[in-house]
Coordinates of N, CA and C in Angstrom, one line a residue:
X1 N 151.1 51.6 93.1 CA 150.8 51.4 91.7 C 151.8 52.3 90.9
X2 N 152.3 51.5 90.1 CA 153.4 52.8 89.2 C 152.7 52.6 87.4
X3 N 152.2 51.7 87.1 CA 151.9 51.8 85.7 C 150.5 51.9 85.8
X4 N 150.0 52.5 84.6 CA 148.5 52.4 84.3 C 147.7 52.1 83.1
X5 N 147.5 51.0 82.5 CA 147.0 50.7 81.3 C 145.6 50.2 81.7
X6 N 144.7 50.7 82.3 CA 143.7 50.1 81.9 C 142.5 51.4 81.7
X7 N 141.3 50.9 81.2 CA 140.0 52.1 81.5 C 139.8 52.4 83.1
X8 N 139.8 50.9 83.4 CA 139.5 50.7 85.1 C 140.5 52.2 85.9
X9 N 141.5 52.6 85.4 CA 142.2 53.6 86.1 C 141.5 54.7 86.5
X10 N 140.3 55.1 85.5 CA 139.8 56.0 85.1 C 139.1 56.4 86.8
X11 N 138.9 55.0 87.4 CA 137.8 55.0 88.6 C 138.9 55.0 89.7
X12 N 140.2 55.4 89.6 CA 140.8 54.9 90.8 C 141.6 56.0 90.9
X13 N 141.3 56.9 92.4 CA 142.0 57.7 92.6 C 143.4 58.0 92.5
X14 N 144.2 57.0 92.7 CA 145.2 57.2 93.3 C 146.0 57.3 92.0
X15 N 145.2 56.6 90.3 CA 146.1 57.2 89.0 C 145.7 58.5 89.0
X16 N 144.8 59.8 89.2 CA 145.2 60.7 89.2 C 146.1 61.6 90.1
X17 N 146.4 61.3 91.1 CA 147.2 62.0 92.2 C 148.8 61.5 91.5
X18 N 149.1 60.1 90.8 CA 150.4 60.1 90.2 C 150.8 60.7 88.6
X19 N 149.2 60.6 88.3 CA 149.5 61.3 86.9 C 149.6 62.8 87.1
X20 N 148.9 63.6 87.3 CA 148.9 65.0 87.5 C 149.2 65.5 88.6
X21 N 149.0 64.8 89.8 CA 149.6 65.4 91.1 C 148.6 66.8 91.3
X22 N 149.0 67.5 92.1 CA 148.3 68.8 93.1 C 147.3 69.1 91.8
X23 N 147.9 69.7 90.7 CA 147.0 70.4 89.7 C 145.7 69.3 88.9
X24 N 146.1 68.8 89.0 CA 145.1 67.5 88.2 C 143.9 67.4 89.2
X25 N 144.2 66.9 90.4 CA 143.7 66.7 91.9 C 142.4 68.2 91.5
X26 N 142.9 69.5 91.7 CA 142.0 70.4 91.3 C 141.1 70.6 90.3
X27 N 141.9 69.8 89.1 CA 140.4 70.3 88.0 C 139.6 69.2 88.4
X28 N 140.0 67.5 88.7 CA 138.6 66.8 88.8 C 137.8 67.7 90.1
X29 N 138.4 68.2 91.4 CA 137.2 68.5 91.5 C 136.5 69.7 91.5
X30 N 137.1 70.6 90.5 CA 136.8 71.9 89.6 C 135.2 70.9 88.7
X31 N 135.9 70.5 88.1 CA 135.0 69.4 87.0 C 133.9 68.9 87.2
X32 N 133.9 68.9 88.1 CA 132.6 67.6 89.5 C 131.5 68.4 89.1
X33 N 132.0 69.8 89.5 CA 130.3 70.5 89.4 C 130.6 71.9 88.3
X34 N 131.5 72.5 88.4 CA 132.0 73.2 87.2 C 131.7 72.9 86.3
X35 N 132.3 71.8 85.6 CA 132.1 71.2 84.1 C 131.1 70.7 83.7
X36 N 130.3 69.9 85.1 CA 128.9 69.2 85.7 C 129.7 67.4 84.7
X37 N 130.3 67.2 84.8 CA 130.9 65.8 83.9 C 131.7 64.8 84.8
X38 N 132.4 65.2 86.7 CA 132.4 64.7 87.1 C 131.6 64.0 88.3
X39 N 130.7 63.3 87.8 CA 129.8 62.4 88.7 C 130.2 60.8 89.1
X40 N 131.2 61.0 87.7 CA 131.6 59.4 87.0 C 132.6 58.9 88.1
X41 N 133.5 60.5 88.0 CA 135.0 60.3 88.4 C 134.9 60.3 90.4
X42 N 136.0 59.5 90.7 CA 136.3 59.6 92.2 C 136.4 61.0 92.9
X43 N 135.6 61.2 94.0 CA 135.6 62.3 94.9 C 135.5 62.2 95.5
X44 N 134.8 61.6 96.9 CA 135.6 61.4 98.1 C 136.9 60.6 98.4
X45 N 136.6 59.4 97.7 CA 137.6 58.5 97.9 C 139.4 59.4 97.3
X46 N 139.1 60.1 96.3 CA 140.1 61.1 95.6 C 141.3 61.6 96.8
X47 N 139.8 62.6 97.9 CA 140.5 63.5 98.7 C 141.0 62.8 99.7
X48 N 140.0 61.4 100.1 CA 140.8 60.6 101.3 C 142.5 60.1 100.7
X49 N 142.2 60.1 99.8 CA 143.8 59.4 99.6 C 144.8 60.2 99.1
X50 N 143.7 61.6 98.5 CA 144.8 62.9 98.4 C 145.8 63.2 100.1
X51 N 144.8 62.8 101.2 CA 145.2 63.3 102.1 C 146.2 62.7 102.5
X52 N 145.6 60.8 102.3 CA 147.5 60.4 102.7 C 148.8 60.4 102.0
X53 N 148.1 60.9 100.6 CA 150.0 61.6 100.0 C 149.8 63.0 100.3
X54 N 149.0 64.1 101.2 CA 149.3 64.9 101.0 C 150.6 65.9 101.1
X55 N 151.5 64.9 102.3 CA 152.3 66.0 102.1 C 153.5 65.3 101.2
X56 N 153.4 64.4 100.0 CA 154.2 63.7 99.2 C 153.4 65.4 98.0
X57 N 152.5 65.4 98.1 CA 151.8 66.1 96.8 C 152.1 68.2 96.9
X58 N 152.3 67.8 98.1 CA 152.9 69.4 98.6 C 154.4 69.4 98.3
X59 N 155.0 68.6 98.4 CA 156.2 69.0 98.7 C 157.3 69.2 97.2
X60 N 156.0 68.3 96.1 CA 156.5 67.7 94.7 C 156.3 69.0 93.9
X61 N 155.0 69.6 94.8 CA 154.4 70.8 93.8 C 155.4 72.2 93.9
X62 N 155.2 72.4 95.8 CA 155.5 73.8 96.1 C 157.2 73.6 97.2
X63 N 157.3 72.6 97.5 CA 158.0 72.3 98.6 C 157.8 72.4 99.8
X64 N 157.9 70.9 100.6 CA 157.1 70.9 101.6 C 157.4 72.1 102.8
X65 N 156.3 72.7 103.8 CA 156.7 73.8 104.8 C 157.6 73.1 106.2
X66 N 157.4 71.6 105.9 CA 158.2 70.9 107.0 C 157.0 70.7 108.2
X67 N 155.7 71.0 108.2 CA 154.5 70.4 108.9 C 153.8 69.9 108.3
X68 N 153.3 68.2 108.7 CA 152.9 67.7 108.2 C 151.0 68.2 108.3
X69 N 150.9 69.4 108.9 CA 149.7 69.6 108.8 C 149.3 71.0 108.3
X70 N 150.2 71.7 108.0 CA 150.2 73.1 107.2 C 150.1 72.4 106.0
X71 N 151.2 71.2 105.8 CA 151.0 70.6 104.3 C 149.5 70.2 103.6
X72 N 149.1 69.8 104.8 CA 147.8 69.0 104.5 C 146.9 70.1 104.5
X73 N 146.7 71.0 104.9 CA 146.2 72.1 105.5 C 145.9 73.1 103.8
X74 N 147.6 73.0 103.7 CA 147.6 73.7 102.2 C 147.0 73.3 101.3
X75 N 147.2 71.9 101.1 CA 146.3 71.3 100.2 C 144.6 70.9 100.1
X76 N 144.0 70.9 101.5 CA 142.7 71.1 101.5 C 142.3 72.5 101.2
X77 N 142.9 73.7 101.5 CA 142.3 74.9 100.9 C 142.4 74.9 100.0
X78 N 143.3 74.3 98.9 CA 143.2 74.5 97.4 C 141.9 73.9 97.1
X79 N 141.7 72.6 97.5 CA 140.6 71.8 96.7 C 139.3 72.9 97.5
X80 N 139.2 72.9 98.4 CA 137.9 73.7 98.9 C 137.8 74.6 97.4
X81 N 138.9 75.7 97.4 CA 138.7 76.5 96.6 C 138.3 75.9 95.5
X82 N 139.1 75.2 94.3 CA 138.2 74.5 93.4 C 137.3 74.2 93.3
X83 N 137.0 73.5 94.6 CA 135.3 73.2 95.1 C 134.6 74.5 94.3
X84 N 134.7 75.6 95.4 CA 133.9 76.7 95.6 C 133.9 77.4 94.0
X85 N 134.9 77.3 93.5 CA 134.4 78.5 91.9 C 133.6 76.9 91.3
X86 N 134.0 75.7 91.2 CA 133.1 74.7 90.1 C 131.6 74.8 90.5
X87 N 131.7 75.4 92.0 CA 130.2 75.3 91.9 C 129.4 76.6 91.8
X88 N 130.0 77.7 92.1 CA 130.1 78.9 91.2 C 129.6 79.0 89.9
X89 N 130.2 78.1 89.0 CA 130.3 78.1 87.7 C 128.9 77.2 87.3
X90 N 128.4 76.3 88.4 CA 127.3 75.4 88.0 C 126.0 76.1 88.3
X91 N 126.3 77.3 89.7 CA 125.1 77.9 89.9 C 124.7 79.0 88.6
X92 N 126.0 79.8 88.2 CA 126.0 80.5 87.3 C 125.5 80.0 85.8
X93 N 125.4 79.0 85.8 CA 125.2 77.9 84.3 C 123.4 77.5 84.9
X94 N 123.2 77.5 85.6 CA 121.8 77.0 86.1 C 121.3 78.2 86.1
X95 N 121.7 79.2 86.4 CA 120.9 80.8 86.5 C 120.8 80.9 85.0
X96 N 121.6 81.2 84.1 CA 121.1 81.5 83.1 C 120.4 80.7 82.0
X97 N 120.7 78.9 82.0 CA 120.0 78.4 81.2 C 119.8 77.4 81.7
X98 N 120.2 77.4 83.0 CA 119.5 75.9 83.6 C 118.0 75.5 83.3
X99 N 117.0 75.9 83.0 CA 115.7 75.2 82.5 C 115.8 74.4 81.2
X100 N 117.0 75.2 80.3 CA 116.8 74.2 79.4 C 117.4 72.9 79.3
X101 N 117.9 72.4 80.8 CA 118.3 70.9 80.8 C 117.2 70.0 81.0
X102 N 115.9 70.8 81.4 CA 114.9 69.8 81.3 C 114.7 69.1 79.9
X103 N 114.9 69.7 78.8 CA 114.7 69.8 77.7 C 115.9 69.0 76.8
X104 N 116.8 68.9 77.6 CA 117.9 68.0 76.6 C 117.9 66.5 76.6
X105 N 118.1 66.2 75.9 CA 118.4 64.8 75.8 C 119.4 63.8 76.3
X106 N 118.8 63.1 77.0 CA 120.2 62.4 77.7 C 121.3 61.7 76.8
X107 N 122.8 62.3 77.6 CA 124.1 61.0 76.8 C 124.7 60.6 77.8
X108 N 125.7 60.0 77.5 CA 126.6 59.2 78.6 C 127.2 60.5 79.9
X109 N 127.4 61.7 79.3 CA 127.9 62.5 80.1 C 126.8 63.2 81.0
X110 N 125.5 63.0 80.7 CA 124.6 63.9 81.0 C 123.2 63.2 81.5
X111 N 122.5 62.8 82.5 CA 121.2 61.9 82.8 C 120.0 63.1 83.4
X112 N 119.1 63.3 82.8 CA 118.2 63.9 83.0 C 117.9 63.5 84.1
X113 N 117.4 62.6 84.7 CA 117.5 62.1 86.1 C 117.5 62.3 87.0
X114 N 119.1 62.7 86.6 CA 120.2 63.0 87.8 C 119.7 64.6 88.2
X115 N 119.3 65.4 87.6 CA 118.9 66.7 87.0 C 117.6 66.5 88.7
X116 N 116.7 66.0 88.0 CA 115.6 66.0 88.6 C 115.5 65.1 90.1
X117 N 116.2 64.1 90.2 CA 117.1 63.9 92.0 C 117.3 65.4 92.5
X118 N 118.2 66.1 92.1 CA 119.2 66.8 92.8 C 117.8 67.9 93.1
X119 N 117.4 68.1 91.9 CA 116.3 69.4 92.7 C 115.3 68.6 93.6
X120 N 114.7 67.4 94.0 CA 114.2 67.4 94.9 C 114.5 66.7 96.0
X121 N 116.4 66.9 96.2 CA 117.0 66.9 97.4 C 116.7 68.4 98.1
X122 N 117.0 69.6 97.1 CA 116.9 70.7 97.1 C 115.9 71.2 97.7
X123 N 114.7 70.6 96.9 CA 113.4 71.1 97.4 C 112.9 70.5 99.2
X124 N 113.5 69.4 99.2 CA 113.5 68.5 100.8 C 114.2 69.3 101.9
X125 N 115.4 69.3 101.4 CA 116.6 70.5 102.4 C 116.7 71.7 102.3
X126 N 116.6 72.2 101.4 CA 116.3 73.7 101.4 C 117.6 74.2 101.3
X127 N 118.0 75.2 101.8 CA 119.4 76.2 101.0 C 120.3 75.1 101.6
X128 N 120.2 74.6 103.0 CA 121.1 73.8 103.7 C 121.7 72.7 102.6
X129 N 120.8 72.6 101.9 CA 121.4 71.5 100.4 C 122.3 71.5 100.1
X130 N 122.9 72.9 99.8 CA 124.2 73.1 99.2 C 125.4 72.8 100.0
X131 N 125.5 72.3 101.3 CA 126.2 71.7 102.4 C 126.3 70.8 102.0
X132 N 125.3 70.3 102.6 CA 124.8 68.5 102.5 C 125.3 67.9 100.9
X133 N 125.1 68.5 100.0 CA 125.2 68.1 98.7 C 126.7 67.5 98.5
X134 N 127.1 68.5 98.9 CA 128.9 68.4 99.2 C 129.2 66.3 99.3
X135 N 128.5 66.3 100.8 CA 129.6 64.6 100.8 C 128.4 63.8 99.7
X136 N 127.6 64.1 99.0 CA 127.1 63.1 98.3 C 127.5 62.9 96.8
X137 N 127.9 62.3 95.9 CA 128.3 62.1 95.0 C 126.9 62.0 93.9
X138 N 126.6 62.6 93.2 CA 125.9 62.5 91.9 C 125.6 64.1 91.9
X139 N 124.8 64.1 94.0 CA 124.1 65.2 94.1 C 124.9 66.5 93.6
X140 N 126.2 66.6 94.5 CA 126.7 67.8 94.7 C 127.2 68.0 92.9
X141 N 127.0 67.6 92.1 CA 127.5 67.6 90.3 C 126.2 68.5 90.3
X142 N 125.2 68.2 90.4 CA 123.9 69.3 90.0 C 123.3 69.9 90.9
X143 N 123.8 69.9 92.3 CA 123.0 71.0 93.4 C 123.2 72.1 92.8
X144 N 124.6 72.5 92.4 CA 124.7 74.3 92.0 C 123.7 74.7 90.8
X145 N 123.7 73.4 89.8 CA 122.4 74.0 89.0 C 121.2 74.1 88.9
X146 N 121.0 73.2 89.9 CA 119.3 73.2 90.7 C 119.7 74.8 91.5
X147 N 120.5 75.1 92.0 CA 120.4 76.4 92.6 C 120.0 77.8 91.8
X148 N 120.8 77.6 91.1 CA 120.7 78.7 89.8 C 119.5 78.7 89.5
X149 N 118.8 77.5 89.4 CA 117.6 77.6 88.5 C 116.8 77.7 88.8
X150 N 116.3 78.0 90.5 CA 115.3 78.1 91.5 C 115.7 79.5 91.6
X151 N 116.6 80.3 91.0 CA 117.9 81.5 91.3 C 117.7 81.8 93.0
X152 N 118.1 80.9 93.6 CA 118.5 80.9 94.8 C 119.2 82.5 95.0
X153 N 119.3 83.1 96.3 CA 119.7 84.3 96.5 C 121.4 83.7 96.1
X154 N 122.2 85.1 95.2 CA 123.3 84.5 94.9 C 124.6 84.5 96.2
X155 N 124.2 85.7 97.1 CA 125.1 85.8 98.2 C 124.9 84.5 99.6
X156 N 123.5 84.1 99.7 CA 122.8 83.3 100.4 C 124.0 82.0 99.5
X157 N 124.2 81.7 98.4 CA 124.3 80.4 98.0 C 125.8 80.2 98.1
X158 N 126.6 81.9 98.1 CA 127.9 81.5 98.2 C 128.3 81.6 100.0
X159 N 127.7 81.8 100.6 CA 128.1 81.7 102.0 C 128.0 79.6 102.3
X160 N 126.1 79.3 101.8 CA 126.9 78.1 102.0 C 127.8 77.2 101.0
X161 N 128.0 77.8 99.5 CA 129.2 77.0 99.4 C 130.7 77.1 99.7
X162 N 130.8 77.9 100.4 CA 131.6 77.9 101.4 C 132.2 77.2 102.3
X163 N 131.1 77.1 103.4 CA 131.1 76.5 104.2 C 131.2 75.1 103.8
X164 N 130.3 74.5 103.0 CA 130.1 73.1 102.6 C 131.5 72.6 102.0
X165 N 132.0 73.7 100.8 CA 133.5 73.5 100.3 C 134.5 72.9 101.2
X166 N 134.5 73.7 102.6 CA 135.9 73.9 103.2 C 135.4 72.9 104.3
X167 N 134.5 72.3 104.8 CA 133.6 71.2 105.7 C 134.5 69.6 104.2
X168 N 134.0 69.8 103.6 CA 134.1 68.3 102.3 C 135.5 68.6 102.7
X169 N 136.0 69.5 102.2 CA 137.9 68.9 101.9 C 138.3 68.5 103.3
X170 N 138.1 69.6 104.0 CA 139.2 69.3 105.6 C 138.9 68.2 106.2
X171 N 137.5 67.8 106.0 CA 137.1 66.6 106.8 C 137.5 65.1 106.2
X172 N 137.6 65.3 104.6 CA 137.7 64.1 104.2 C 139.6 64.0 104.0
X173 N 140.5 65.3 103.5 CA 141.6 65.2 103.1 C 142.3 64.5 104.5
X174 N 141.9 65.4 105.8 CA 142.4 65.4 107.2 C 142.4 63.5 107.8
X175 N 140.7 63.2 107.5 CA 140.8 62.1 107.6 C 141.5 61.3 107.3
X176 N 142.0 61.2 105.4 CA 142.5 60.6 105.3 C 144.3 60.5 105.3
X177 N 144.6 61.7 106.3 CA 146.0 61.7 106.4 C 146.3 61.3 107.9
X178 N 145.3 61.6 108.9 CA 145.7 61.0 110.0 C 145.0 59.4 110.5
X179 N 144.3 59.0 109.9 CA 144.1 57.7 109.8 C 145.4 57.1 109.2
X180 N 145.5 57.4 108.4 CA 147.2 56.7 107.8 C 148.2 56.8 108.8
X181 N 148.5 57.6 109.3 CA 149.2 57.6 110.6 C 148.9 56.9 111.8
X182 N 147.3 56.9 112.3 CA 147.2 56.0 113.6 C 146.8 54.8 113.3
X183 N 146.7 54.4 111.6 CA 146.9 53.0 111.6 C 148.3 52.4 111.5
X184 N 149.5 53.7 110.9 CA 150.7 53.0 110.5 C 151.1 52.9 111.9
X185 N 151.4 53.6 113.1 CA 151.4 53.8 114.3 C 150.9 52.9 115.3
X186 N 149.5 52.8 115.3 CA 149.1 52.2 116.5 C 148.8 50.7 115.7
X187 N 148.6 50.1 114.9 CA 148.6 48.6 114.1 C 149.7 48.5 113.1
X188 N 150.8 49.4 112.9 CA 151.7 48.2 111.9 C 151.0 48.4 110.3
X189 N 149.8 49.1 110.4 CA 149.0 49.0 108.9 C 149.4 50.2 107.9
X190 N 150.0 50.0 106.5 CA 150.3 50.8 105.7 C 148.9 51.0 105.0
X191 N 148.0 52.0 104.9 CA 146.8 52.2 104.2 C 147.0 52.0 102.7
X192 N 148.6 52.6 102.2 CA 148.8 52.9 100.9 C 148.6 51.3 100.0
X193 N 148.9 50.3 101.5 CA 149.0 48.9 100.9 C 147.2 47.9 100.3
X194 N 146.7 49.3 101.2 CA 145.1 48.6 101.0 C 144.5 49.8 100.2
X195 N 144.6 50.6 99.1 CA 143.6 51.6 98.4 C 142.6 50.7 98.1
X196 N 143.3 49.3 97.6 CA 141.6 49.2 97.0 C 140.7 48.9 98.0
X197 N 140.9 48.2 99.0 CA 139.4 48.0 100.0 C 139.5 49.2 100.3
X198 N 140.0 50.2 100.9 CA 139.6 52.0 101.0 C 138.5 52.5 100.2
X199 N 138.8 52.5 99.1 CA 138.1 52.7 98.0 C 136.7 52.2 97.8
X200 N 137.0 51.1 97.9 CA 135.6 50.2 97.7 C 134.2 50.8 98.9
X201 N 135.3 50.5 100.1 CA 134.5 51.1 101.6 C 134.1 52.3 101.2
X202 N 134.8 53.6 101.0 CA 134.2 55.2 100.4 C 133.0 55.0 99.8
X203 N 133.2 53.8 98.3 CA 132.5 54.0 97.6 C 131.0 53.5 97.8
X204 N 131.4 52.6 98.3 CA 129.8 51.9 98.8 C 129.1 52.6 99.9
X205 N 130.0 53.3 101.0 CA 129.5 54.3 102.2 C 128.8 55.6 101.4
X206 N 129.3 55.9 100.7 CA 128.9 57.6 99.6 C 128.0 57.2 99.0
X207 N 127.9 56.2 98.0 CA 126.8 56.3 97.1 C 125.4 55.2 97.4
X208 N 125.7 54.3 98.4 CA 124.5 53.4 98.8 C 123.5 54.3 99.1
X209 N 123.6 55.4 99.9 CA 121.9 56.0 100.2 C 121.6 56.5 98.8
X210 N 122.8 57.1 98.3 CA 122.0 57.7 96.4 C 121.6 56.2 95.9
X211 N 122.6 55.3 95.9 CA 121.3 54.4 95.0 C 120.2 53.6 96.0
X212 N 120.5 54.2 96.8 CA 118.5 53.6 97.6 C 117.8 54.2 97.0
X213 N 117.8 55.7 97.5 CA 116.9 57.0 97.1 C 116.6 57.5 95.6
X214 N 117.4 56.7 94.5 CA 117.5 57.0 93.1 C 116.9 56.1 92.6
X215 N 116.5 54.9 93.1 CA 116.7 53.5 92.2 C 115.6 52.2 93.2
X216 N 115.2 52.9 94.6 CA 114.6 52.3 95.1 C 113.1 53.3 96.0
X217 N 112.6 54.5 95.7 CA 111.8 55.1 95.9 C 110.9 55.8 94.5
X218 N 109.9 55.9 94.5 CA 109.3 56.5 93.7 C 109.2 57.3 92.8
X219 N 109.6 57.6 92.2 CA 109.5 58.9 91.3 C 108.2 59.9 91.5
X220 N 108.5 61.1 91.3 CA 107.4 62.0 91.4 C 107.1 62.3 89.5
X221 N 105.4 62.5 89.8 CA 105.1 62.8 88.3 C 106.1 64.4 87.9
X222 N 106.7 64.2 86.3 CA 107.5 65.6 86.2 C 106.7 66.4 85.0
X223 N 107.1 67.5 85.3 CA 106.8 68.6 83.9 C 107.1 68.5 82.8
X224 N 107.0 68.9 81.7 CA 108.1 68.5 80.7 C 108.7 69.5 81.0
X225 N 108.8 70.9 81.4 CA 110.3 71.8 81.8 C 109.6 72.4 82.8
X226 N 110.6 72.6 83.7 CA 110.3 73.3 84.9 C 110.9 75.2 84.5
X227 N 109.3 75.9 85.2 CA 109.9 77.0 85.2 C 111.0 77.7 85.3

């Protein structure tokens, strides 16, 4: 893809990795749970396809090390790290005034909802949440502020976002750079030629159990604000 005129770009990884490249790639997923506004935007699908440019995205930024897996390597620690302060930033934002999102009013950037899902993934899994939260898409945007707001122990919450951080990138970036290889290798298949059924597959694999579990199970009666 080399031009981009539509809204529809907005959902397709692969316009941000050519518009911003390495740095762009980090604020969406700084944003995800940092800014709490990327729920909308692509995130797994992002990193799988970050991975098969990753070392086009290394080499534009910093210059490539000449391994195609230090390249890849370099670029999943960055995003881990992004990962890890956005959600930093969401526990920290849930510690001090997370109760009063019970209390706000929903807009396009914001679903009360989504708020009250995520704490009772939380409440189901327990600190392990903050792992698990990671490959889910809506969840991991408000796990860190359901954390904060239960004020989860703060060293307990950065050990596992940690872990969960640096588990999400390597597994999905890695994935998606050596699949592109043992498909271009062992079938003849250029992945770059199929993003959009990629995409599609990510997207329906990531978010089908959230919209079971959102949209097809019961609601629990709620507070009007939770302590």
């Amino acid at each position: 893809m080399e031009h981009f005129e539509s809204w529809k770009d907005l959902l397709n990884p692969e316009f941000y990795i050519k518009l911003g490249g390495f740095w762009l790639i980090l604020f969406i997923i700084f944003a995800e749970t940092g800014l709490f506004v990327g729920f909308f935007l692509p995130g797994d699908s992002l990193l799988f396809i970050s991975g098969i440019y990753a070392v086009n995205i290394i080499d534009s930024t910093f210059g490539s090390t000449g391994s195609d897996f230090l390249d890849t390597a370099i670029l999943a620690s960055a995003v881990a790290l992004a990962a890890i302060i956005g959600n930093e930033v969401g526990y920290w934002f849930g510690y001090k005034s997370g109760p009063l999102l019970y209390e706000k009013k929903d807009t396009f950037l914001f679903k009360k909802k989504y708020l009250f899902k995520a704490h009772d993934f939380f409440e189901e899994h327990g600190t392990i949440a903050v792992i698990l939260a990671r490959f889910l898409p809506i969840v991991r945007t408000f796990a860190p502020i359901v954390a904060g707001i239960v004020k989860m122990d703060k060293k307990k919450f950065f050990y596992y976002n940690v872990i969960g951080a640096f588990s999400w990138s390597f597994v999905i970036i890695f994935a998606g750079h050596y699949l592109d290889k043992l498909f271009l290798d062992q079938f003849g298949i250029d992945l770059k030629e199929k993003l959009e059924i990629i995409i599609l597959i990510i997207v329906v694999v990531t978010t089908l159990p959230i919209v079971i579990k959102f949209f097809f199970t019961k609601d629990k009666e709620r507070p009007t604000k939770i302590e």
